[in-house]
Amino acid sequence: MSETAEYAETASPGAGDAAPAASKSRKAATPSWRSRLYRWDIKASPYLFVAPFFVFFGAFGLFPLLYTGWASLHRLELTNLDGGTWLGLENYRNLLGSDYFWNALGNTFTIGVISTVPQLAIALGIAHLLNYKLRGSTLWRVAMLTPYATSVASATLVFTLLYSWDGGMVNWLIGQVGVDPINWRESTWGSQFAVSSIVIWRWTGYNALIYLAAMQAVPHDLYESAALDGASRWQQFRHVTVPMLRPTILFTVVVSTIGATQLFGEPLLFGGTSGSKGGAAHQFQTLGLYLYDQGWINGHLGRASAVAWLMLAILLLIAAVNLLIARRLRRDR
Amino acid sequence: MRTSSRRSRRLVALAAVTTLATGLLTACSSDDDGSGGSDGKITLNVGTFGVLGLKQAGLYEEYEKAHPNIKIKENVIERNDLYYPKLLTQLQSGAGVNDVAAIEVSNITEVVQTQAAKFEDLSKAKGVSKDTYLDWKWAQATTEDGKTVGLGVDIGPTALCYRKDLLKKAGLPTDREELAKAWAGDWDKYVALGEKYMKKAPKGTKFVDSASSVYNSVFAGATERYYDKSGKEIYEESQGRKDAWDTAMKVAQGDMSAKLKQFDPTWDSGFANAKFATVSCPAWMAGYIQEKTGPSGKGQWDMAKAPTAGNWGGTFLGVPSAGKHKKEATELAVWLTQPEQLAKVFAKQASFPSTPSVYDKLKPSAATSAYFNNAPITELFAGIAKDIPSAIYGIKDAQIGQSITDIGVLQVEQQGKTPEEGWEAAQEEIKDVLGQ
């Protein structure tokens, strides 16, 4: 298509009767400054519209990624960012030989499981309840979202006090039924349970609302026919709701898994002073905390970068596994 | 008509996007810290951790009054273990640095050895005289070739603070002279007193707040710390470290500690609820105790000389070279660390000055005196300050100390591990910290 024709075509619909005359007069001359600007506008402005994302991605996503990659191959200290010495894969070798790394990986996994599984199960149940006709349903739905809206810091502070081993409310409650006080922060399972309870408290409502949205998209006649067949509420939930929600559940599983792998704020604040150690025996030190401890407390930025890259690798692995499962599920349907 | 309006609308949108994008980009690069505001005033940022007391003593206001073109803004981070990494990051990037930056004594060696190039040399600043400050305090912040990166603010002569009411209920002496004599020179005597306390302890109370606090006070008096003169780590065989560790272990295993982690919220509430009878008490802790115990502790707290004289904590003020107003910042740092000013901080906060010339004239505020049962705060801390042994600080003192207290001691105290297991864990942690 010739340049002038393109111009005429795009200009004409709006120009009305005056358009042919105008385009004829321009056809004689070489493309004017205005038309060139206009063409440039059409070609370039879409790129400009999407540019902010890419500029930001470049500055805050790609560059840090590449820089940490470079840093992970060097001995780079917080006290001297200019002079990294080349180490090759030394940092990675050290990490894979470090008990702390494997401990953190294990903790991340166990805390991830004991927070994600109950969280999604409870969310599904709550969503099912909210899906009934309720008085003041909006109120209930908003209430579900309030924990999500509170900041990690304030939520964790409150939970830390609840779980304080000396005079905390949880120990007082279990004391009522004759259980000895538990040192929630310094026992392995106690601390992991405490940290996951904070995660569960914060994220259950959020997931419940996602499930609720998906549930409301389930065609109502499915329930009607199930009811006609004599299915109870529970049977309806199991045989209609859950299968229809499968893609949504998969989505929340993926999102929660990524969140669990990056778990950081809750254990850090739960640990109090020197919280990045994750307890005296590192019993709730997650990978995120380990990274922070290496980089910002000990000042080994190179090693911290290597942790970051290993975390990325683990996340990619999880994503791959998820993809396989999703494909398997689809085939089963 | 419609075409042109559509086109102009598109041009407007294009312009908007362009300005937005450039605006965002420049927003990233511009360092708007409010300096040189519209009223022509210079804003000086002072970066501190915890409660340094300069602001509380009204020094900033006083300085602003005397220098109408200066405004002072204090940026506080509660804990040094979070403040220090930020300071390093700012120094490295040269962006967002405070004009005046506080440096904790456990980090000063690392700063002197690795960051000296990024600080102004304060030894040559106008009005600064080496003789104003304690010799060892001056030396700690000075490089081998004589560059001084920080001026001394406070030091941490360490006493023991105790609650009279609790000791009395347990049938122990409450007189400060008597107590000091009872444990003079030997921390084991202090532990023995703790055993006595535990036999008749008022319900729900313990002798000390934490084994770590005992570790820190004993270690404060050590001549041999974590490093030797050549900068080699000697934490394994260091006598000072061993003594402190052994005493802490006796406290942890003797069940005489409230098992609180220092500077945690639960520790704070331990003060308020009178959960423990004694606590290690560097001068700067006096303000902390008053704040956290609250009015209920007035007249109940007292302080006595600790078994050994030691120094725990203390601060320097440095001027980062990347700051925008180095000249004004240097003037401020020099003024803030003059003896008269530090005496005012002592009056308000009981933080002990690093300038010996004022030691005879120091006066705590009436409120602080009353709070600590009219203990002779000045004489007590001045006496301890004179006996502080000269000690060598190393580059990772802060992190090594934290590994020992927050990993090793805590494992024994709260997880029921043996002292051997605790020490093993602490060593492993230190190796990780040092990147070995």
PDB file of N, CA and C in Angstrom, chain A residues 7 10 14-15 34 38 41-42 45 48-49 55-56 78-81 99-100 164-166 183 185-186 271-274 277 279-283 292 294 296-298 300 303, chain B residues 3 6-7 10 14 17-18 24-25 79 81-82 85 88-89 92 110 114-115 258-259 261-264 266 275 396 399 402 406-407 410-411 414-415 428-429 432-435:
ATOM      1  N   TYR A   7      -2.771   7.091   4.026  1.00  0.00           N
ATOM      2  CA  TYR A   7      -3.220   8.271   4.732  1.00  0.00           C
ATOM      3  C   TYR A   7      -4.669   8.563   4.395  1.00  0.00           C
ATOM      4  N   THR A  10      -7.187   6.157   6.060  1.00  0.00           N
ATOM      5  CA  THR A  10      -7.451   6.324   7.482  1.00  0.00           C
ATOM      6  C   THR A  10      -8.133   7.647   7.764  1.00  0.00           C
ATOM      7  N   GLY A  14     -13.686   9.788   8.822  1.00  0.00           N
ATOM      8  CA  GLY A  14     -14.123  10.874   9.691  1.00  0.00           C
ATOM      9  C   GLY A  14     -14.274  12.175   8.930  1.00  0.00           C
ATOM     10  N   ALA A  15     -13.587  12.286   7.795  1.00  0.00           N
ATOM     11  CA  ALA A  15     -13.511  13.582   7.131  1.00  0.00           C
ATOM     12  C   ALA A  15     -14.786  13.939   6.370  1.00  0.00           C
ATOM     13  N   ARG A  34       2.979  16.808   8.202  1.00  0.00           N
ATOM     14  CA  ARG A  34       1.878  16.322   9.041  1.00  0.00           C
ATOM     15  C   ARG A  34       1.623  14.847   8.800  1.00  0.00           C
ATOM     16  N   TYR A  38       2.000  11.737  11.233  1.00  0.00           N
ATOM     17  CA  TYR A  38       0.860  10.899  11.500  1.00  0.00           C
ATOM     18  C   TYR A  38       1.217   9.410  11.333  1.00  0.00           C
ATOM     19  N   ASP A  41       3.232   8.330  14.110  1.00  0.00           N
ATOM     20  CA  ASP A  41       2.366   8.177  15.274  1.00  0.00           C
ATOM     21  C   ASP A  41       1.755   6.779  15.282  1.00  0.00           C
ATOM     22  N   ILE A  42       1.188   6.395  14.100  1.00  0.00           N
ATOM     23  CA  ILE A  42       0.507   5.104  14.030  1.00  0.00           C
ATOM     24  C   ILE A  42       1.462   3.949  14.276  1.00  0.00           C
ATOM     25  N   SER A  45       3.353   4.795  18.228  1.00  0.00           N
ATOM     26  CA  SER A  45       2.690   4.975  19.519  1.00  0.00           C
ATOM     27  C   SER A  45       2.313   3.673  20.231  1.00  0.00           C
ATOM     28  N   LEU A  48       5.094   2.845  22.249  1.00  0.00           N
ATOM     29  CA  LEU A  48       5.234   3.764  23.366  1.00  0.00           C
ATOM     30  C   LEU A  48       4.241   3.411  24.464  1.00  0.00           C
ATOM     31  N   PHE A  49       3.045   2.970  24.041  1.00  0.00           N
ATOM     32  CA  PHE A  49       2.036   2.630  25.048  1.00  0.00           C
ATOM     33  C   PHE A  49       2.467   1.427  25.890  1.00  0.00           C
ATOM     34  N   VAL A  55      10.039  -0.867  30.220  1.00  0.00           N
ATOM     35  CA  VAL A  55      11.060  -0.059  30.879  1.00  0.00           C
ATOM     36  C   VAL A  55      11.174  -0.500  32.337  1.00  0.00           C
ATOM     37  N   PHE A  56      10.001  -0.640  32.957  1.00  0.00           N
ATOM     38  CA  PHE A  56      10.006  -1.048  34.355  1.00  0.00           C
ATOM     39  C   PHE A  56      10.536  -2.467  34.524  1.00  0.00           C
ATOM     40  N   LEU A  78      28.931  -6.885  50.947  1.00  0.00           N
ATOM     41  CA  LEU A  78      28.165  -5.651  51.134  1.00  0.00           C
ATOM     42  C   LEU A  78      29.084  -4.476  51.438  1.00  0.00           C
ATOM     43  N   THR A  79      30.256  -4.778  52.021  1.00  0.00           N
ATOM     44  CA  THR A  79      31.169  -3.697  52.358  1.00  0.00           C
ATOM     45  C   THR A  79      31.993  -3.235  51.161  1.00  0.00           C
ATOM     46  N   ASN A  80      31.924  -3.983  50.074  1.00  0.00           N
ATOM     47  CA  ASN A  80      32.717  -3.597  48.912  1.00  0.00           C
ATOM     48  C   ASN A  80      32.047  -4.068  47.630  1.00  0.00           C
ATOM     49  N   LEU A  81      31.139  -3.240  47.134  1.00  0.00           N
ATOM     50  CA  LEU A  81      30.362  -3.656  45.967  1.00  0.00           C
ATOM     51  C   LEU A  81      31.120  -3.520  44.664  1.00  0.00           C
ATOM     52  N   ASP A  99      24.591 -27.117  55.407  1.00  0.00           N
ATOM     53  CA  ASP A  99      23.420 -27.652  56.111  1.00  0.00           C
ATOM     54  C   ASP A  99      22.308 -26.617  56.183  1.00  0.00           C
ATOM     55  N   TYR A 100      22.717 -25.348  56.353  1.00  0.00           N
ATOM     56  CA  TYR A 100      21.709 -24.303  56.512  1.00  0.00           C
ATOM     57  C   TYR A 100      20.820 -24.200  55.278  1.00  0.00           C
ATOM     58  N   SER A 164       3.419 -15.998  72.417  1.00  0.00           N
ATOM     59  CA  SER A 164       4.515 -15.838  73.357  1.00  0.00           C
ATOM     60  C   SER A 164       4.419 -16.938  74.410  1.00  0.00           C
ATOM     61  N   TRP A 165       5.536 -17.587  74.703  1.00  0.00           N
ATOM     62  CA  TRP A 165       5.466 -18.810  75.514  1.00  0.00           C
ATOM     63  C   TRP A 165       5.148 -18.488  76.960  1.00  0.00           C
ATOM     64  N   ASP A 166       5.442 -17.257  77.365  1.00  0.00           N
ATOM     65  CA  ASP A 166       5.220 -16.886  78.749  1.00  0.00           C
ATOM     66  C   ASP A 166       4.120 -15.824  78.781  1.00  0.00           C
ATOM     67  N   ASN A 183       6.802 -23.790  74.011  1.00  0.00           N
ATOM     68  CA  ASN A 183       7.632 -22.689  73.561  1.00  0.00           C
ATOM     69  C   ASN A 183       7.475 -22.591  72.040  1.00  0.00           C
ATOM     70  N   ARG A 185       8.081 -20.460  69.769  1.00  0.00           N
ATOM     71  CA  ARG A 185       9.108 -19.985  68.846  1.00  0.00           C
ATOM     72  C   ARG A 185      10.292 -20.934  68.763  1.00  0.00           C
ATOM     73  N   GLU A 186      10.626 -21.579  69.874  1.00  0.00           N
ATOM     74  CA  GLU A 186      11.872 -22.343  69.859  1.00  0.00           C
ATOM     75  C   GLU A 186      11.697 -23.842  69.606  1.00  0.00           C
ATOM     76  N   GLY A 271      10.293 -14.113  64.281  1.00  0.00           N
ATOM     77  CA  GLY A 271      11.561 -14.405  64.953  1.00  0.00           C
ATOM     78  C   GLY A 271      12.050 -13.289  65.852  1.00  0.00           C
ATOM     79  N   GLY A 272      11.471 -12.093  65.736  1.00  0.00           N
ATOM     80  CA  GLY A 272      11.891 -10.984  66.586  1.00  0.00           C
ATOM     81  C   GLY A 272      13.295 -10.520  66.263  1.00  0.00           C
ATOM     82  N   THR A 273      14.092 -10.180  67.294  1.00  0.00           N
ATOM     83  CA  THR A 273      15.472  -9.776  67.032  1.00  0.00           C
ATOM     84  C   THR A 273      16.220 -10.949  66.403  1.00  0.00           C
ATOM     85  N   SER A 274      17.114 -10.649  65.524  1.00  0.00           N
ATOM     86  CA  SER A 274      17.820 -11.638  64.695  1.00  0.00           C
ATOM     87  C   SER A 274      16.828 -12.626  64.078  1.00  0.00           C
ATOM     88  N   LYS A 277      17.542 -15.362  61.344  1.00  0.00           N
ATOM     89  CA  LYS A 277      18.112 -16.687  61.610  1.00  0.00           C
ATOM     90  C   LYS A 277      16.996 -17.733  61.671  1.00  0.00           C
ATOM     91  N   GLY A 279      15.004 -18.544  64.296  1.00  0.00           N
ATOM     92  CA  GLY A 279      15.053 -19.330  65.528  1.00  0.00           C
ATOM     93  C   GLY A 279      16.463 -19.797  65.842  1.00  0.00           C
ATOM     94  N   ALA A 280      16.669 -20.186  67.108  1.00  0.00           N
ATOM     95  CA  ALA A 280      18.020 -20.505  67.563  1.00  0.00           C
ATOM     96  C   ALA A 280      18.620 -21.681  66.802  1.00  0.00           C
ATOM     97  N   ALA A 281      17.780 -22.619  66.347  1.00  0.00           N
ATOM     98  CA  ALA A 281      18.312 -23.753  65.594  1.00  0.00           C
ATOM     99  C   ALA A 281      17.891 -23.658  64.129  1.00  0.00           C
ATOM    100  N   HIS A 282      17.605 -22.446  63.681  1.00  0.00           N
ATOM    101  CA  HIS A 282      17.138 -22.218  62.304  1.00  0.00           C
ATOM    102  C   HIS A 282      15.884 -23.041  62.014  1.00  0.00           C
ATOM    103  N   GLN A 283      15.091 -23.290  63.051  1.00  0.00           N
ATOM    104  CA  GLN A 283      14.002 -24.249  62.862  1.00  0.00           C
ATOM    105  C   GLN A 283      12.866 -23.715  61.981  1.00  0.00           C
ATOM    106  N   TYR A 292      18.140 -13.474  52.921  1.00  0.00           N
ATOM    107  CA  TYR A 292      18.264 -12.184  53.594  1.00  0.00           C
ATOM    108  C   TYR A 292      19.403 -12.212  54.607  1.00  0.00           C
ATOM    109  N   GLN A 294      22.070 -14.153  54.648  1.00  0.00           N
ATOM    110  CA  GLN A 294      23.361 -14.189  53.961  1.00  0.00           C
ATOM    111  C   GLN A 294      23.724 -12.819  53.409  1.00  0.00           C
ATOM    112  N   TRP A 296      22.162  -9.579  53.841  1.00  0.00           N
ATOM    113  CA  TRP A 296      22.082  -8.287  54.526  1.00  0.00           C
ATOM    114  C   TRP A 296      22.556  -8.328  55.956  1.00  0.00           C
ATOM    115  N   ILE A 297      22.574  -9.496  56.590  1.00  0.00           N
ATOM    116  CA  ILE A 297      23.099  -9.549  57.955  1.00  0.00           C
ATOM    117  C   ILE A 297      24.575  -9.926  57.915  1.00  0.00           C
ATOM    118  N   ASN A 298      24.904 -10.967  57.133  1.00  0.00           N
ATOM    119  CA  ASN A 298      26.300 -11.376  57.045  1.00  0.00           C
ATOM    120  C   ASN A 298      27.067 -10.620  55.964  1.00  0.00           C
ATOM    121  N   HIS A 300      27.218 -11.201  52.726  1.00  0.00           N
ATOM    122  CA  HIS A 300      27.750 -11.965  51.587  1.00  0.00           C
ATOM    123  C   HIS A 300      26.775 -11.887  50.420  1.00  0.00           C
ATOM    124  N   ARG A 303      26.884 -14.831  47.764  1.00  0.00           N
ATOM    125  CA  ARG A 303      26.207 -16.062  48.178  1.00  0.00           C
ATOM    126  C   ARG A 303      24.702 -15.877  48.179  1.00  0.00           C
TER     127      ARG A 303
ATOM    128  N   THR B   3     -11.802  14.537  12.462  1.00  0.00           N
ATOM    129  CA  THR B   3     -10.474  13.937  12.313  1.00  0.00           C
ATOM    130  C   THR B   3      -9.456  14.654  13.172  1.00  0.00           C
ATOM    131  N   ARG B   6      -9.777  13.997  16.695  1.00  0.00           N
ATOM    132  CA  ARG B   6      -9.314  12.681  17.084  1.00  0.00           C
ATOM    133  C   ARG B   6      -7.782  12.636  17.108  1.00  0.00           C
ATOM    134  N   ARG B   7      -7.237  13.295  16.046  1.00  0.00           N
ATOM    135  CA  ARG B   7      -5.792  13.266  15.954  1.00  0.00           C
ATOM    136  C   ARG B   7      -5.163  14.003  17.140  1.00  0.00           C
ATOM    137  N   ARG B  10      -5.194  12.048  20.086  1.00  0.00           N
ATOM    138  CA  ARG B  10      -4.162  11.025  20.108  1.00  0.00           C
ATOM    139  C   ARG B  10      -2.801  11.637  20.449  1.00  0.00           C
ATOM    140  N   LEU B  14      -0.374  10.739  23.412  1.00  0.00           N
ATOM    141  CA  LEU B  14       1.028  10.431  23.187  1.00  0.00           C
ATOM    142  C   LEU B  14       1.920  11.282  24.068  1.00  0.00           C
ATOM    143  N   VAL B  17       1.731  10.111  27.630  1.00  0.00           N
ATOM    144  CA  VAL B  17       2.520   8.915  27.899  1.00  0.00           C
ATOM    145  C   VAL B  17       4.001   9.261  27.975  1.00  0.00           C
ATOM    146  N   THR B  18       4.418  10.117  27.015  1.00  0.00           N
ATOM    147  CA  THR B  18       5.835  10.478  26.997  1.00  0.00           C
ATOM    148  C   THR B  18       6.240  11.162  28.293  1.00  0.00           C
ATOM    149  N   LEU B  24       8.548   9.323  35.194  1.00  0.00           N
ATOM    150  CA  LEU B  24       8.868   8.191  36.058  1.00  0.00           C
ATOM    151  C   LEU B  24      10.368   7.928  36.075  1.00  0.00           C
ATOM    152  N   LEU B  25      10.972   8.051  34.884  1.00  0.00           N
ATOM    153  CA  LEU B  25      12.396   7.788  34.813  1.00  0.00           C
ATOM    154  C   LEU B  25      13.185   8.802  35.624  1.00  0.00           C
ATOM    155  N   ARG B  79      16.588  -0.955  65.324  1.00  0.00           N
ATOM    156  CA  ARG B  79      17.665  -1.847  65.737  1.00  0.00           C
ATOM    157  C   ARG B  79      18.883  -1.719  64.842  1.00  0.00           C
ATOM    158  N   ASP B  81      20.995  -3.987  63.964  1.00  0.00           N
ATOM    159  CA  ASP B  81      21.218  -5.059  62.989  1.00  0.00           C
ATOM    160  C   ASP B  81      20.432  -4.806  61.703  1.00  0.00           C
ATOM    161  N   LEU B  82      19.468  -3.891  61.743  1.00  0.00           N
ATOM    162  CA  LEU B  82      18.784  -3.497  60.509  1.00  0.00           C
ATOM    163  C   LEU B  82      19.334  -2.184  59.961  1.00  0.00           C
ATOM    164  N   PRO B  85      23.201  -2.637  57.846  1.00  0.00           N
ATOM    165  CA  PRO B  85      23.223  -3.003  56.426  1.00  0.00           C
ATOM    166  C   PRO B  85      22.747  -1.867  55.531  1.00  0.00           C
ATOM    167  N   LEU B  88      25.531   0.602  55.078  1.00  0.00           N
ATOM    168  CA  LEU B  88      26.514   0.105  54.113  1.00  0.00           C
ATOM    169  C   LEU B  88      26.003   0.261  52.688  1.00  0.00           C
ATOM    170  N   THR B  89      24.738  -0.090  52.472  1.00  0.00           N
ATOM    171  CA  THR B  89      24.170   0.030  51.125  1.00  0.00           C
ATOM    172  C   THR B  89      24.224   1.467  50.637  1.00  0.00           C
ATOM    173  N   GLN B  92      27.732   2.395  49.737  1.00  0.00           N
ATOM    174  CA  GLN B  92      28.175   1.767  48.484  1.00  0.00           C
ATOM    175  C   GLN B  92      27.583   2.467  47.272  1.00  0.00           C
ATOM    176  N   GLU B 110      34.898  -2.507  61.303  1.00  0.00           N
ATOM    177  CA  GLU B 110      34.635  -2.810  59.898  1.00  0.00           C
ATOM    178  C   GLU B 110      34.546  -1.517  59.084  1.00  0.00           C
ATOM    179  N   THR B 114      37.088  -0.892  56.132  1.00  0.00           N
ATOM    180  CA  THR B 114      36.612  -1.086  54.760  1.00  0.00           C
ATOM    181  C   THR B 114      35.914   0.137  54.166  1.00  0.00           C
ATOM    182  N   GLN B 115      35.443   1.060  55.004  1.00  0.00           N
ATOM    183  CA  GLN B 115      34.642   2.161  54.477  1.00  0.00           C
ATOM    184  C   GLN B 115      35.283   3.533  54.669  1.00  0.00           C
ATOM    185  N   ALA B 258      14.567 -15.547  83.013  1.00  0.00           N
ATOM    186  CA  ALA B 258      13.186 -15.470  82.522  1.00  0.00           C
ATOM    187  C   ALA B 258      13.099 -15.897  81.061  1.00  0.00           C
ATOM    188  N   LYS B 259      14.243 -16.246  80.476  1.00  0.00           N
ATOM    189  CA  LYS B 259      14.298 -16.765  79.095  1.00  0.00           C
ATOM    190  C   LYS B 259      13.680 -15.819  78.080  1.00  0.00           C
ATOM    191  N   LYS B 261      14.113 -12.909  75.102  1.00  0.00           N
ATOM    192  CA  LYS B 261      15.126 -12.538  74.126  1.00  0.00           C
ATOM    193  C   LYS B 261      15.240 -11.028  74.159  1.00  0.00           C
ATOM    194  N   GLN B 262      16.451 -10.530  74.368  1.00  0.00           N
ATOM    195  CA  GLN B 262      16.600  -9.094  74.538  1.00  0.00           C
ATOM    196  C   GLN B 262      16.137  -8.321  73.310  1.00  0.00           C
ATOM    197  N   PHE B 263      15.486  -7.184  73.588  1.00  0.00           N
ATOM    198  CA  PHE B 263      14.976  -6.255  72.577  1.00  0.00           C
ATOM    199  C   PHE B 263      13.798  -6.807  71.783  1.00  0.00           C
ATOM    200  N   ASP B 264      13.212  -7.913  72.246  1.00  0.00           N
ATOM    201  CA  ASP B 264      11.961  -8.400  71.673  1.00  0.00           C
ATOM    202  C   ASP B 264      10.793  -7.743  72.394  1.00  0.00           C
ATOM    203  N   THR B 266       8.423  -9.177  73.837  1.00  0.00           N
ATOM    204  CA  THR B 266       8.129  -9.886  75.084  1.00  0.00           C
ATOM    205  C   THR B 266       9.104  -9.477  76.188  1.00  0.00           C
ATOM    206  N   LYS B 275       9.096  -9.178  85.663  1.00  0.00           N
ATOM    207  CA  LYS B 275       9.326 -10.620  85.564  1.00  0.00           C
ATOM    208  C   LYS B 275      10.708 -11.032  86.030  1.00  0.00           C
ATOM    209  N   LYS B 396      33.934  -8.278  62.440  1.00  0.00           N
ATOM    210  CA  LYS B 396      32.605  -8.894  62.472  1.00  0.00           C
ATOM    211  C   LYS B 396      32.142  -9.117  63.912  1.00  0.00           C
ATOM    212  N   GLN B 399      28.271  -9.463  64.378  1.00  0.00           N
ATOM    213  CA  GLN B 399      27.664 -10.702  63.892  1.00  0.00           C
ATOM    214  C   GLN B 399      28.113 -11.917  64.686  1.00  0.00           C
ATOM    215  N   GLN B 402      26.225 -11.856  67.952  1.00  0.00           N
ATOM    216  CA  GLN B 402      24.834 -12.257  67.735  1.00  0.00           C
ATOM    217  C   GLN B 402      24.718 -13.769  67.523  1.00  0.00           C
ATOM    218  N   ASP B 406      22.312 -15.391  70.121  1.00  0.00           N
ATOM    219  CA  ASP B 406      21.008 -15.738  69.546  1.00  0.00           C
ATOM    220  C   ASP B 406      20.936 -17.160  69.004  1.00  0.00           C
ATOM    221  N   ILE B 407      22.074 -17.802  68.849  1.00  0.00           N
ATOM    222  CA  ILE B 407      22.066 -19.214  68.438  1.00  0.00           C
ATOM    223  C   ILE B 407      22.527 -20.079  69.610  1.00  0.00           C
ATOM    224  N   LEU B 410      20.867 -19.277  73.257  1.00  0.00           N
ATOM    225  CA  LEU B 410      19.420 -19.510  73.183  1.00  0.00           C
ATOM    226  C   LEU B 410      19.082 -20.993  73.038  1.00  0.00           C
ATOM    227  N   GLN B 411      19.935 -21.730  72.334  1.00  0.00           N
ATOM    228  CA  GLN B 411      19.670 -23.172  72.197  1.00  0.00           C
ATOM    229  C   GLN B 411      19.718 -23.867  73.549  1.00  0.00           C
ATOM    230  N   GLN B 414      16.654 -22.102  75.825  1.00  0.00           N
ATOM    231  CA  GLN B 414      15.247 -22.306  75.478  1.00  0.00           C
ATOM    232  C   GLN B 414      14.951 -23.636  74.801  1.00  0.00           C
ATOM    233  N   GLN B 415      15.977 -24.286  74.256  1.00  0.00           N
ATOM    234  CA  GLN B 415      15.702 -25.544  73.569  1.00  0.00           C
ATOM    235  C   GLN B 415      16.227 -26.746  74.331  1.00  0.00           C
ATOM    236  N   GLU B 428      29.458 -23.130  64.341  1.00  0.00           N
ATOM    237  CA  GLU B 428      29.065 -23.390  62.958  1.00  0.00           C
ATOM    238  C   GLU B 428      28.459 -22.124  62.337  1.00  0.00           C
ATOM    239  N   GLU B 429      27.641 -21.444  63.147  1.00  0.00           N
ATOM    240  CA  GLU B 429      27.013 -20.209  62.691  1.00  0.00           C
ATOM    241  C   GLU B 429      28.071 -19.148  62.382  1.00  0.00           C
ATOM    242  N   ASP B 432      29.710 -19.680  59.170  1.00  0.00           N
ATOM    243  CA  ASP B 432      28.831 -19.266  58.075  1.00  0.00           C
ATOM    244  C   ASP B 432      28.847 -17.743  57.925  1.00  0.00           C
ATOM    245  N   VAL B 433      28.817 -17.063  59.081  1.00  0.00           N
ATOM    246  CA  VAL B 433      28.830 -15.600  59.073  1.00  0.00           C
ATOM    247  C   VAL B 433      30.094 -15.070  58.412  1.00  0.00           C
ATOM    248  N   LEU B 434      31.225 -15.706  58.761  1.00  0.00           N
ATOM    249  CA  LEU B 434      32.495 -15.233  58.229  1.00  0.00           C
ATOM    250  C   LEU B 434      32.723 -15.718  56.805  1.00  0.00           C
ATOM    251  N   GLY B 435      31.825 -16.550  56.307  1.00  0.00           N
ATOM    252  CA  GLY B 435      31.936 -17.022  54.938  1.00  0.00           C
ATOM    253  C   GLY B 435      33.044 -18.029  54.740  1.00  0.00           C
TER     254      GLY B 435
END
